């Protein structure tokens, strides 16, 4: 079609929208919120951090100095090298930086409007993260963004930015309405899927031959990984049952509850299927939670009596004796669970 010069000036492109003939469709309401890219990466990291940095006399080195000088605290990340040298940011790092950003820069800039604008954006981000919203919380969400608009001109006055004609800033205006229509924003963030990008995309691609049909190979590799995990879960369950040794009390309780689901005379329950193993394994695979062990113990070299008395681990010595006896009398082919 025609491409008049005015299109370039207005940033328009001659594209026929695919939703033009869709009945009862408001395509703009179909666009969901994305906290990760719109707020954490877009509004905060790509724009607000840069603007606040330019408003400080020392610039990026001063910001790094502020972050390095922040005292260490157990629940807060300490950026010992600052933030300017970090090239690959993740959602967790955005959140860690947001927790201390206002406190880090508060001593290096005396302009109250800069601090007010930064605080307003951070308030908005935290309100947008709520898993449950009410009219009161949505009002606070709106007021936080209005507070930013009230102070944002300071960035133009100090030469940090030219204007605020930024699509991601415009998208923020629709957060209250979108939350009312579709629910809380945390359920639509791409952070939930991108956390699996390395495991399900990068590693899978590395396992392929990287040719034209690599996507098919990636899918096959993922299927095999899932099959391996299911079989490993079954082996742990079967070996523990044969040996009579529980892997963990919680895991054994889950296995027993799943296996005894059909061991009842209740006539109201449906009859078990002929192949009852597959539903059982599916239930085990879906519900089993990983057991994580700290690399360095918080309380090293603690006696058994101290564990029983101070940590309320009743009969720990008795169960250790039972385990060692079973370990000594077990057959070579009997699997021994790892502590």
C-alpha atoms as a printed R data frame, in Angstrom:
    type eleno elety resid chain resno       x       y      z
1   ATOM     1    CA   UNK     A     1   0.000   0.000  0.000
2   ATOM     2    CA   UNK     A     2   0.898   3.657  0.067
3   ATOM     3    CA   UNK     A     3   3.704   4.783  2.374
4   ATOM     4    CA   UNK     A     4   3.458   8.569  2.734
5   ATOM     5    CA   UNK     A     5   6.351  10.397  4.433
6   ATOM     6    CA   UNK     A     6   4.106  11.225  7.380
7   ATOM     7    CA   UNK     A     7   4.122   7.540  8.331
8   ATOM     8    CA   UNK     A     8   7.824   7.665  9.124
9   ATOM     9    CA   UNK     A     9   7.401  10.821 11.163
10  ATOM    10    CA   UNK     A    10   4.622   9.236 13.224
11  ATOM    11    CA   UNK     A    11   6.310   5.835 13.462
12  ATOM    12    CA   UNK     A    12   3.489   4.089 11.581
13  ATOM    13    CA   UNK     A    13   3.736   0.987  9.401
14  ATOM    14    CA   UNK     A    14   1.250  -0.272  6.814
15  ATOM    15    CA   UNK     A    15   0.354  -3.611  8.360
16  ATOM    16    CA   UNK     A    16  -3.032  -5.292  8.001
17  ATOM    17    CA   UNK     A    17  -3.996  -6.526 11.475
18  ATOM    18    CA   UNK     A    18  -4.983 -10.187 11.696
19  ATOM    19    CA   UNK     A    19  -7.818  -9.364 14.105
20  ATOM    20    CA   UNK     A    20  -9.539  -6.987 11.701
21  ATOM    21    CA   UNK     A    21 -12.424  -9.367 10.919
22  ATOM    22    CA   UNK     A    22 -12.615 -11.173 14.262
23  ATOM    23    CA   UNK     A    23 -16.082 -10.607 15.777
24  ATOM    24    CA   UNK     A    24 -16.475  -9.506 19.399
25  ATOM    25    CA   UNK     A    25 -12.720  -9.069 19.755
26  ATOM    26    CA   UNK     A    26 -10.970  -6.180 21.428
27  ATOM    27    CA   UNK     A    27  -7.377  -7.142 20.706
28  ATOM    28    CA   UNK     A    28  -6.004  -4.549 23.100
29  ATOM    29    CA   UNK     A    29  -7.747  -6.198 26.039
30  ATOM    30    CA   UNK     A    30  -6.234  -9.528 25.000
31  ATOM    31    CA   UNK     A    31  -2.729  -8.259 25.714
32  ATOM    32    CA   UNK     A    32  -1.806  -9.387 29.214
33  ATOM    33    CA   UNK     A    33   0.584  -7.766 31.651
34  ATOM    34    CA   UNK     A    34   4.236  -8.767 31.899
35  ATOM    35    CA   UNK     A    35   5.879  -7.739 35.144
36  ATOM    36    CA   UNK     A    36   9.295  -9.092 34.184
37  ATOM    37    CA   UNK     A    37   9.803  -7.197 30.915
38  ATOM    38    CA   UNK     A    38   7.503  -4.217 31.451
39  ATOM    39    CA   UNK     A    39   8.370  -3.329 35.053
40  ATOM    40    CA   UNK     A    40  11.563  -5.033 36.222
41  ATOM    41    CA   UNK     A    41  13.527  -4.799 32.991
42  ATOM    42    CA   UNK     A    42  11.706  -2.016 31.162
43  ATOM    43    CA   UNK     A    43  10.553   0.710 33.526
44  ATOM    44    CA   UNK     A    44  13.057   0.041 36.310
45  ATOM    45    CA   UNK     A    45  16.333  -1.249 34.863
46  ATOM    46    CA   UNK     A    46  16.340   0.175 31.317
47  ATOM    47    CA   UNK     A    47  14.991   3.615 32.199
48  ATOM    48    CA   UNK     A    48  14.679   4.551 35.875
49  ATOM    49    CA   UNK     A    49  18.128   3.273 36.886
50  ATOM    50    CA   UNK     A    50  19.765   5.069 33.958
51  ATOM    51    CA   UNK     A    51  17.929   8.310 34.674
52  ATOM    52    CA   UNK     A    52  18.734   8.239 38.381
53  ATOM    53    CA   UNK     A    53  22.379   7.464 37.580
54  ATOM    54    CA   UNK     A    54  22.633  10.474 35.270
55  ATOM    55    CA   UNK     A    55  21.109  12.680 37.966
56  ATOM    56    CA   UNK     A    56  23.941  11.821 40.356
57  ATOM    57    CA   UNK     A    57  27.158  13.843 40.226
58  ATOM    58    CA   UNK     A    58  29.465  10.855 40.097
59  ATOM    59    CA   UNK     A    59  27.403   8.906 37.573
60  ATOM    60    CA   UNK     A    60  27.813   5.134 37.313
61  ATOM    61    CA   UNK     A    61  30.994   4.962 39.466
62  ATOM    62    CA   UNK     A    62  29.148   6.738 42.268
63  ATOM    63    CA   UNK     A    63  26.222   4.308 42.002
64  ATOM    64    CA   UNK     A    64  28.632   1.365 42.156
65  ATOM    65    CA   UNK     A    65  30.289   2.901 45.208
66  ATOM    66    CA   UNK     A    66  26.908   3.278 46.898
67  ATOM    67    CA   UNK     A    67  26.005  -0.356 46.239
68  ATOM    68    CA   UNK     A    68  29.393  -1.590 47.445
69  ATOM    69    CA   UNK     A    69  29.114   0.436 50.644
70  ATOM    70    CA   UNK     A    70  25.692  -0.943 51.567
71  ATOM    71    CA   UNK     A    71  25.960  -3.032 54.762
72  ATOM    72    CA   UNK     A    72  25.409  -6.750 54.396
73  ATOM    73    CA   UNK     A    73  22.117  -8.131 55.589
74  ATOM    74    CA   UNK     A    74  20.860 -11.702 55.507
75  ATOM    75    CA   UNK     A    75  17.784 -11.083 53.370
76  ATOM    76    CA   UNK     A    76  19.398  -8.634 50.935
77  ATOM    77    CA   UNK     A    77  21.905  -9.263 48.169
78  ATOM    78    CA   UNK     A    78  25.205  -7.443 48.489
79  ATOM    79    CA   UNK     A    79  26.516  -6.171 45.146
80  ATOM    80    CA   UNK     A    80  30.206  -6.208 46.044
81  ATOM    81    CA   UNK     A    81  31.235  -4.997 42.561
82  ATOM    82    CA   UNK     A    82  28.353  -2.593 42.008
83  ATOM    83    CA   UNK     A    83  25.817  -2.936 39.212
84  ATOM    84    CA   UNK     A    84  27.407  -1.314 36.162
85  ATOM    85    CA   UNK     A    85  29.523  -4.362 35.288
86  ATOM    86    CA   UNK     A    86  26.617  -6.830 35.313
87  ATOM    87    CA   UNK     A    87  25.801  -7.714 31.704
88  ATOM    88    CA   UNK     A    88  23.170 -10.453 32.044
89  ATOM    89    CA   UNK     A    89  20.391  -9.554 34.457
90  ATOM    90    CA   UNK     A    90  17.765 -12.020 35.654
91  ATOM    91    CA   UNK     A    91  14.428 -11.447 37.328
92  ATOM    92    CA   UNK     A    92  15.888 -12.330 40.724
93  ATOM    93    CA   UNK     A    93  18.685  -9.779 40.314
94  ATOM    94    CA   UNK     A    94  16.202  -7.080 39.287
95  ATOM    95    CA   UNK     A    95  14.248  -7.728 42.489
96  ATOM    96    CA   UNK     A    96  17.377  -7.755 44.632
97  ATOM    97    CA   UNK     A    97  18.453  -4.422 43.182
98  ATOM    98    CA   UNK     A    98  14.995  -2.915 43.685
99  ATOM    99    CA   UNK     A    99  15.104  -3.773 47.384
100 ATOM   100    CA   UNK     A   100  18.127  -1.576 48.072
101 ATOM   101    CA   UNK     A   101  18.204   0.875 45.154
102 ATOM   102    CA   UNK     A   102  16.413   3.728 46.921
103 ATOM   103    CA   UNK     A   103  18.529   3.378 50.050
104 ATOM   104    CA   UNK     A   104  21.725   3.135 48.010
105 ATOM   105    CA   UNK     A   105  21.232   6.385 46.098
106 ATOM   106    CA   UNK     A   106  19.534   8.412 48.834
107 ATOM   107    CA   UNK     A   107  22.828   9.740 50.165
108 ATOM   108    CA   UNK     A   108  24.268  10.715 46.783
109 ATOM   109    CA   UNK     A   109  21.483  12.881 45.393
110 ATOM   110    CA   UNK     A   110  19.905  15.800 47.213
111 ATOM   111    CA   UNK     A   111  17.056  16.305 44.744
112 ATOM   112    CA   UNK     A   112  13.921  15.239 46.575
113 ATOM   113    CA   UNK     A   113  11.980  14.872 43.321
114 ATOM   114    CA   UNK     A   114  14.413  12.238 42.025
115 ATOM   115    CA   UNK     A   115  14.025  10.213 45.204
116 ATOM   116    CA   UNK     A   116  10.245  10.656 45.158
117 ATOM   117    CA   UNK     A   117  10.014   9.461 41.550
118 ATOM   118    CA   UNK     A   118  12.195   6.424 42.283
119 ATOM   119    CA   UNK     A   119  10.185   5.583 45.372
120 ATOM   120    CA   UNK     A   120   6.905   5.891 43.464
121 ATOM   121    CA   UNK     A   121   8.061   3.456 40.764
122 ATOM   122    CA   UNK     A   122   9.276   0.962 43.366
123 ATOM   123    CA   UNK     A   123   5.966   1.248 45.227
124 ATOM   124    CA   UNK     A   124   4.100   0.595 41.990
125 ATOM   125    CA   UNK     A   125   6.193  -2.500 41.245
126 ATOM   126    CA   UNK     A   126   5.579  -3.946 44.698
127 ATOM   127    CA   UNK     A   127   1.844  -3.264 44.518
128 ATOM   128    CA   UNK     A   128   1.715  -4.870 41.064
129 ATOM   129    CA   UNK     A   129   3.232  -8.042 42.552
130 ATOM   130    CA   UNK     A   130   0.316  -8.600 44.932
131 ATOM   131    CA   UNK     A   131  -1.226 -12.056 44.594
132 ATOM   132    CA   UNK     A   132  -4.560 -10.761 45.902
133 ATOM   133    CA   UNK     A   133  -5.959  -7.331 45.093
134 ATOM   134    CA   UNK     A   134  -8.755  -5.208 46.483
135 ATOM   135    CA   UNK     A   135 -10.069  -1.804 45.543
136 ATOM   136    CA   UNK     A   136  -7.842  -0.354 48.252
137 ATOM   137    CA   UNK     A   137  -4.682  -1.937 46.838
138 ATOM   138    CA   UNK     A   138  -5.607  -0.884 43.299
139 ATOM   139    CA   UNK     A   139  -6.125   2.660 44.563
140 ATOM   140    CA   UNK     A   140  -2.646   2.603 46.108
141 ATOM   141    CA   UNK     A   141  -1.313   1.230 42.822
142 ATOM   142    CA   UNK     A   142  -2.851   4.133 40.905
143 ATOM   143    CA   UNK     A   143  -1.690   6.711 43.440
144 ATOM   144    CA   UNK     A   144   1.887   5.433 43.229
145 ATOM   145    CA   UNK     A   145   1.925   5.956 39.460
146 ATOM   146    CA   UNK     A   146   0.347   9.384 39.845
147 ATOM   147    CA   UNK     A   147   3.128  10.259 42.290
148 ATOM   148    CA   UNK     A   148   5.684   9.318 39.641
149 ATOM   149    CA   UNK     A   149   3.958  11.557 37.085
150 ATOM   150    CA   UNK     A   150   4.002  14.381 39.618
151 ATOM   151    CA   UNK     A   151   7.815  14.176 39.944
152 ATOM   152    CA   UNK     A   152   8.972  12.760 36.602
153 ATOM   153    CA   UNK     A   153   9.732  16.143 34.992
154 ATOM   154    CA   UNK     A   154  12.874  16.388 37.097
155 ATOM   155    CA   UNK     A   155  14.533  13.842 34.796
156 ATOM   156    CA   UNK     A   156  13.893  16.103 31.786
157 ATOM   157    CA   UNK     A   157  15.077  19.179 33.677
158 ATOM   158    CA   UNK     A   158  18.335  17.464 34.633
159 ATOM   159    CA   UNK     A   159  18.876  16.179 31.098
160 ATOM   160    CA   UNK     A   160  18.498  12.489 31.965
161 ATOM   161    CA   UNK     A   161  15.847  11.929 29.277
162 ATOM   162    CA   UNK     A   162  14.175  13.868 26.474
163 ATOM   163    CA   UNK     A   163  10.562  12.771 26.972
164 ATOM   164    CA   UNK     A   164   8.392   9.970 28.292
165 ATOM   165    CA   UNK     A   165   6.934   8.696 25.016
166 ATOM   166    CA   UNK     A   166   7.917   5.144 25.893
167 ATOM   167    CA   UNK     A   167   5.575   2.197 25.152
168 ATOM   168    CA   UNK     A   168   6.384   0.396 28.405
169 ATOM   169    CA   UNK     A   169   5.483   3.481 30.414
170 ATOM   170    CA   UNK     A   170   2.193   3.684 28.544
171 ATOM   171    CA   UNK     A   171   1.493   0.005 29.287
172 ATOM   172    CA   UNK     A   172   1.730   0.766 33.000
173 ATOM   173    CA   UNK     A   173  -1.364   2.954 32.700
174 ATOM   174    CA   UNK     A   174  -3.439  -0.162 31.925
175 ATOM   175    CA   UNK     A   175  -2.404  -2.194 34.974
176 ATOM   176    CA   UNK     A   176  -5.389  -1.355 37.239
177 ATOM   177    CA   UNK     A   177  -7.917  -2.000 34.466
178 ATOM   178    CA   UNK     A   178  -6.214  -5.208 33.357
179 ATOM   179    CA   UNK     A   179  -6.076  -6.537 36.917
180 ATOM   180    CA   UNK     A   180  -9.793  -5.897 37.303
181 ATOM   181    CA   UNK     A   181 -10.538  -7.710 34.030
182 ATOM   182    CA   UNK     A   182  -8.092 -10.629 34.120
183 ATOM   183    CA   UNK     A   183  -6.878 -10.996 37.693
184 ATOM   184    CA   UNK     A   184  -3.561 -10.327 39.375
185 ATOM   185    CA   UNK     A   185  -0.517  -9.602 37.237
186 ATOM   186    CA   UNK     A   186   1.773 -12.200 38.817
187 ATOM   187    CA   UNK     A   187   0.069 -14.984 36.861
188 ATOM   188    CA   UNK     A   188   0.901 -13.452 33.478
189 ATOM   189    CA   UNK     A   189   4.573 -12.647 34.013
190 ATOM   190    CA   UNK     A   190   6.982 -14.440 31.677
191 ATOM   191    CA   UNK     A   191   9.248 -14.975 34.675
192 ATOM   192    CA   UNK     A   192   7.415 -18.224 35.344
193 ATOM   193    CA   UNK     A   193   8.406 -19.685 31.987
194 ATOM   194    CA   UNK     A   194  11.780 -18.023 31.465
195 ATOM   195    CA   UNK     A   195  13.194 -19.630 34.593
196 ATOM   196    CA   UNK     A   196  13.111 -22.908 32.628
197 ATOM   197    CA   UNK     A   197  14.828 -21.434 29.579
198 ATOM   198    CA   UNK     A   198  18.234 -22.893 30.404
199 ATOM   199    CA   UNK     A   199  16.975 -26.373 31.326
200 ATOM   200    CA   UNK     A   200  14.420 -26.762 28.547
201 ATOM   201    CA   UNK     A   201  15.947 -24.676 25.745
202 ATOM   202    CA   UNK     A   202  19.677 -24.058 26.030
203 ATOM   203    CA   UNK     A   203  20.609 -27.496 27.350
204 ATOM   204    CA   UNK     A   204  18.225 -29.179 24.924
205 ATOM   205    CA   UNK     A   205  19.700 -27.245 22.007
206 ATOM   206    CA   UNK     A   206  23.193 -28.237 23.095
207 ATOM   207    CA   UNK     A   207  22.132 -31.893 22.991
208 ATOM   208    CA   UNK     A   208  21.027 -31.595 19.338
209 ATOM   209    CA   UNK     A   209  23.241 -31.600 16.253
210 ATOM   210    CA   UNK     A   210  22.215 -27.939 15.664
211 ATOM   211    CA   UNK     A   211  21.037 -28.648 12.124
212 ATOM   212    CA   UNK     A   212  17.803 -27.581 10.452
213 ATOM   213    CA   UNK     A   213  15.678 -30.104 12.384
214 ATOM   214    CA   UNK     A   214  17.102 -29.234 15.799
215 ATOM   215    CA   UNK     A   215  13.641 -28.442 17.219
216 ATOM   216    CA   UNK     A   216  12.514 -32.038 16.648
217 ATOM   217    CA   UNK     A   217  15.641 -33.304 18.354
218 ATOM   218    CA   UNK     A   218  15.090 -30.930 21.274
219 ATOM   219    CA   UNK     A   219  11.548 -32.227 21.776
220 ATOM   220    CA   UNK     A   220  12.740 -35.828 21.641
221 ATOM   221    CA   UNK     A   221  15.493 -35.028 24.147
222 ATOM   222    CA   UNK     A   222  12.963 -33.477 26.531
223 ATOM   223    CA   UNK     A   223  10.682 -36.522 26.204
224 ATOM   224    CA   UNK     A   224  13.579 -38.785 27.084
225 ATOM   225    CA   UNK     A   225  14.516 -36.651 30.073
226 ATOM   226    CA   UNK     A   226  10.965 -36.861 31.398
227 ATOM   227    CA   UNK     A   227  10.902 -40.627 30.846
228 ATOM   228    CA   UNK     A   228  14.200 -40.957 32.697
229 ATOM   229    CA   UNK     A   229  12.913 -38.923 35.639
230 ATOM   230    CA   UNK     A   230   9.748 -41.001 35.838
231 ATOM   231    CA   UNK     A   231  11.685 -44.256 35.747
232 ATOM   232    CA   UNK     A   232  14.120 -42.985 38.375
233 ATOM   233    CA   UNK     A   233  11.194 -42.001 40.595
234 ATOM   234    CA   UNK     A   234   9.726 -45.479 40.181
235 ATOM   235    CA   UNK     A   235  13.050 -47.120 41.026
236 ATOM   236    CA   UNK     A   236  13.415 -45.125 44.227
237 ATOM   237    CA   UNK     A   237   9.923 -46.101 45.282
238 ATOM   238    CA   UNK     A   238  10.298 -49.775 44.360
239 ATOM   239    CA   UNK     A   239  13.743 -50.206 45.912
240 ATOM   240    CA   UNK     A   240  12.716 -48.530 49.144
241 ATOM   241    CA   UNK     A   241   9.677 -50.794 49.365
242 ATOM   242    CA   UNK     A   242  11.735 -53.954 48.728
243 ATOM   243    CA   UNK     A   243  14.376 -52.972 51.274
244 ATOM   244    CA   UNK     A   244  11.838 -51.827 53.831
245 ATOM   245    CA   UNK     A   245  13.810 -48.630 54.358
246 ATOM   246    CA   UNK     A   246  12.010 -45.287 53.993
247 ATOM   247    CA   UNK     A   247  13.864 -42.644 52.013
248 ATOM   248    CA   UNK     A   248  12.280 -39.901 54.103
249 ATOM   249    CA   UNK     A   249   9.217 -40.008 56.358
250 ATOM   250    CA   UNK     A   250   7.358 -37.497 54.212
251 ATOM   251    CA   UNK     A   251   8.168 -39.371 51.011
252 ATOM   252    CA   UNK     A   252   7.146 -42.723 52.515
253 ATOM   253    CA   UNK     A   253   3.899 -41.236 53.804
254 ATOM   254    CA   UNK     A   254   3.128 -39.911 50.337
255 ATOM   255    CA   UNK     A   255   3.915 -43.289 48.739
256 ATOM   256    CA   UNK     A   256   1.757 -45.166 51.229
257 ATOM   257    CA   UNK     A   257  -1.171 -42.784 50.827
258 ATOM   258    CA   UNK     A   258  -0.979 -43.121 47.065
259 ATOM   259    CA   UNK     A   259  -0.634 -46.913 47.090
260 ATOM   260    CA   UNK     A   260  -3.448 -47.356 49.625
261 ATOM   261    CA   UNK     A   261  -5.856 -45.155 47.727
262 ATOM   262    CA   UNK     A   262  -7.661 -48.231 46.317
263 ATOM   263    CA   UNK     A   263  -7.078 -50.583 49.292
264 ATOM   264    CA   UNK     A   264 -10.493 -49.973 50.780
265 ATOM   265    CA   UNK     A   265 -13.870 -51.643 50.864
266 ATOM   266    CA   UNK     A   266 -15.767 -48.417 50.333
267 ATOM   267    CA   UNK     A   267 -18.310 -49.221 47.560
268 ATOM   268    CA   UNK     A   268 -18.608 -45.547 46.650
269 ATOM   269    CA   UNK     A   269 -15.065 -45.397 45.313
270 ATOM   270    CA   UNK     A   270 -14.461 -46.258 41.651
271 ATOM   271    CA   UNK     A   271 -12.861 -49.564 40.813
272 ATOM   272    CA   UNK     A   272  -9.121 -49.382 40.154
273 ATOM   273    CA   UNK     A   273  -7.971 -49.584 36.589
274 ATOM   274    CA   UNK     A   274  -6.255 -52.730 35.335
275 ATOM   275    CA   UNK     A   275  -2.989 -50.862 35.032
276 ATOM   276    CA   UNK     A   276  -2.901 -49.159 38.429
277 ATOM   277    CA   UNK     A   277   0.837 -48.526 38.393
278 ATOM   278    CA   UNK     A   278   0.837 -45.676 35.903
279 ATOM   279    CA   UNK     A   279  -1.577 -43.416 37.861
280 ATOM   280    CA   UNK     A   280   0.429 -44.147 41.004
281 ATOM   281    CA   UNK     A   281   3.716 -43.200 39.386
282 ATOM   282    CA   UNK     A   282   2.116 -40.102 37.905
283 ATOM   283    CA   UNK     A   283   0.927 -39.048 41.354
284 ATOM   284    CA   UNK     A   284   4.367 -39.702 42.862
285 ATOM   285    CA   UNK     A   285   6.139 -37.794 40.104
286 ATOM   286    CA   UNK     A   286   3.815 -34.809 40.365
287 ATOM   287    CA   UNK     A   287   3.828 -34.491 44.159
288 ATOM   288    CA   UNK     A   288   7.361 -35.441 45.122
289 ATOM   289    CA   UNK     A   289   9.405 -32.432 46.224
290 ATOM   290    CA   UNK     A   290  13.199 -32.349 46.026
291 ATOM   291    CA   UNK     A   291  15.184 -32.582 49.232
292 ATOM   292    CA   UNK     A   292  17.887 -29.907 49.273
293 ATOM   293    CA   UNK     A   293  20.903 -30.017 51.582
294 ATOM   294    CA   UNK     A   294  22.976 -26.974 52.489
295 ATOM   295    CA   UNK     A   295  26.562 -26.984 51.228
296 ATOM   296    CA   UNK     A   296  27.862 -25.793 54.599
297 ATOM   297    CA   UNK     A   297  25.982 -26.874 57.777
298 ATOM   298    CA   UNK     A   298  24.610 -24.127 59.968
299 ATOM   299    CA   UNK     A   299  25.404 -26.105 63.134
300 ATOM   300    CA   UNK     A   300  28.423 -28.359 62.519
301 ATOM   301    CA   UNK     A   301  29.597 -31.114 64.893
302 ATOM   302    CA   UNK     A   302  26.350 -31.373 66.847
303 ATOM   303    CA   UNK     A   303  25.898 -34.408 69.084
304 ATOM   304    CA   UNK     A   304  22.925 -36.743 68.796
305 ATOM   305    CA   UNK     A   305  21.759 -35.854 72.296
306 ATOM   306    CA   UNK     A   306  21.799 -32.152 71.389
307 ATOM   307    CA   UNK     A   307  19.722 -32.841 68.281
308 ATOM   308    CA   UNK     A   308  17.208 -34.818 70.316
309 ATOM   309    CA   UNK     A   309  16.933 -32.242 73.097
310 ATOM   310    CA   UNK     A   310  17.457 -28.821 71.473
311 ATOM   311    CA   UNK     A   311  16.018 -29.546 68.025
312 ATOM   312    CA   UNK     A   312  13.217 -31.820 69.274
313 ATOM   313    CA   UNK     A   313  14.218 -34.758 67.024
314 ATOM   314    CA   UNK     A   314  12.740 -37.501 69.165
315 ATOM   315    CA   UNK     A   315  14.335 -40.988 69.164
316 ATOM   316    CA   UNK     A   316  17.013 -39.962 66.666
317 ATOM   317    CA   UNK     A   317  19.592 -42.290 68.225
318 ATOM   318    CA   UNK     A   318  17.181 -45.213 68.051
319 ATOM   319    CA   UNK     A   319  16.453 -44.686 64.360
320 ATOM   320    CA   UNK     A   320  20.153 -44.278 63.553
321 ATOM   321    CA   UNK     A   321  20.806 -47.648 65.248
322 ATOM   322    CA   UNK     A   322  17.999 -49.223 63.245
323 ATOM   323    CA   UNK     A   323  19.376 -47.821 60.015
324 ATOM   324    CA   UNK     A   324  22.911 -49.040 60.719
325 ATOM   325    CA   UNK     A   325  21.629 -52.511 61.601
326 ATOM   326    CA   UNK     A   326  19.657 -52.726 58.373
327 ATOM   327    CA   UNK     A   327  22.655 -51.416 56.472
328 ATOM   328    CA   UNK     A   328  24.915 -54.104 57.960
329 ATOM   329    CA   UNK     A   329  22.495 -56.967 57.307
330 ATOM   330    CA   UNK     A   330  21.290 -55.879 53.876
331 ATOM   331    CA   UNK     A   331  22.059 -57.895 50.766
332 ATOM   332    CA   UNK     A   332  24.618 -56.502 48.295
333 ATOM   333    CA   UNK     A   333  21.981 -55.990 45.639
334 ATOM   334    CA   UNK     A   334  19.662 -54.185 48.041
335 ATOM   335    CA   UNK     A   335  19.695 -50.457 47.315
336 ATOM   336    CA   UNK     A   336  20.682 -48.268 50.236
337 ATOM   337    CA   UNK     A   337  19.113 -44.802 50.278
338 ATOM   338    CA   UNK     A   338  21.392 -41.837 50.623
339 ATOM   339    CA   UNK     A   339  21.145 -39.816 53.811
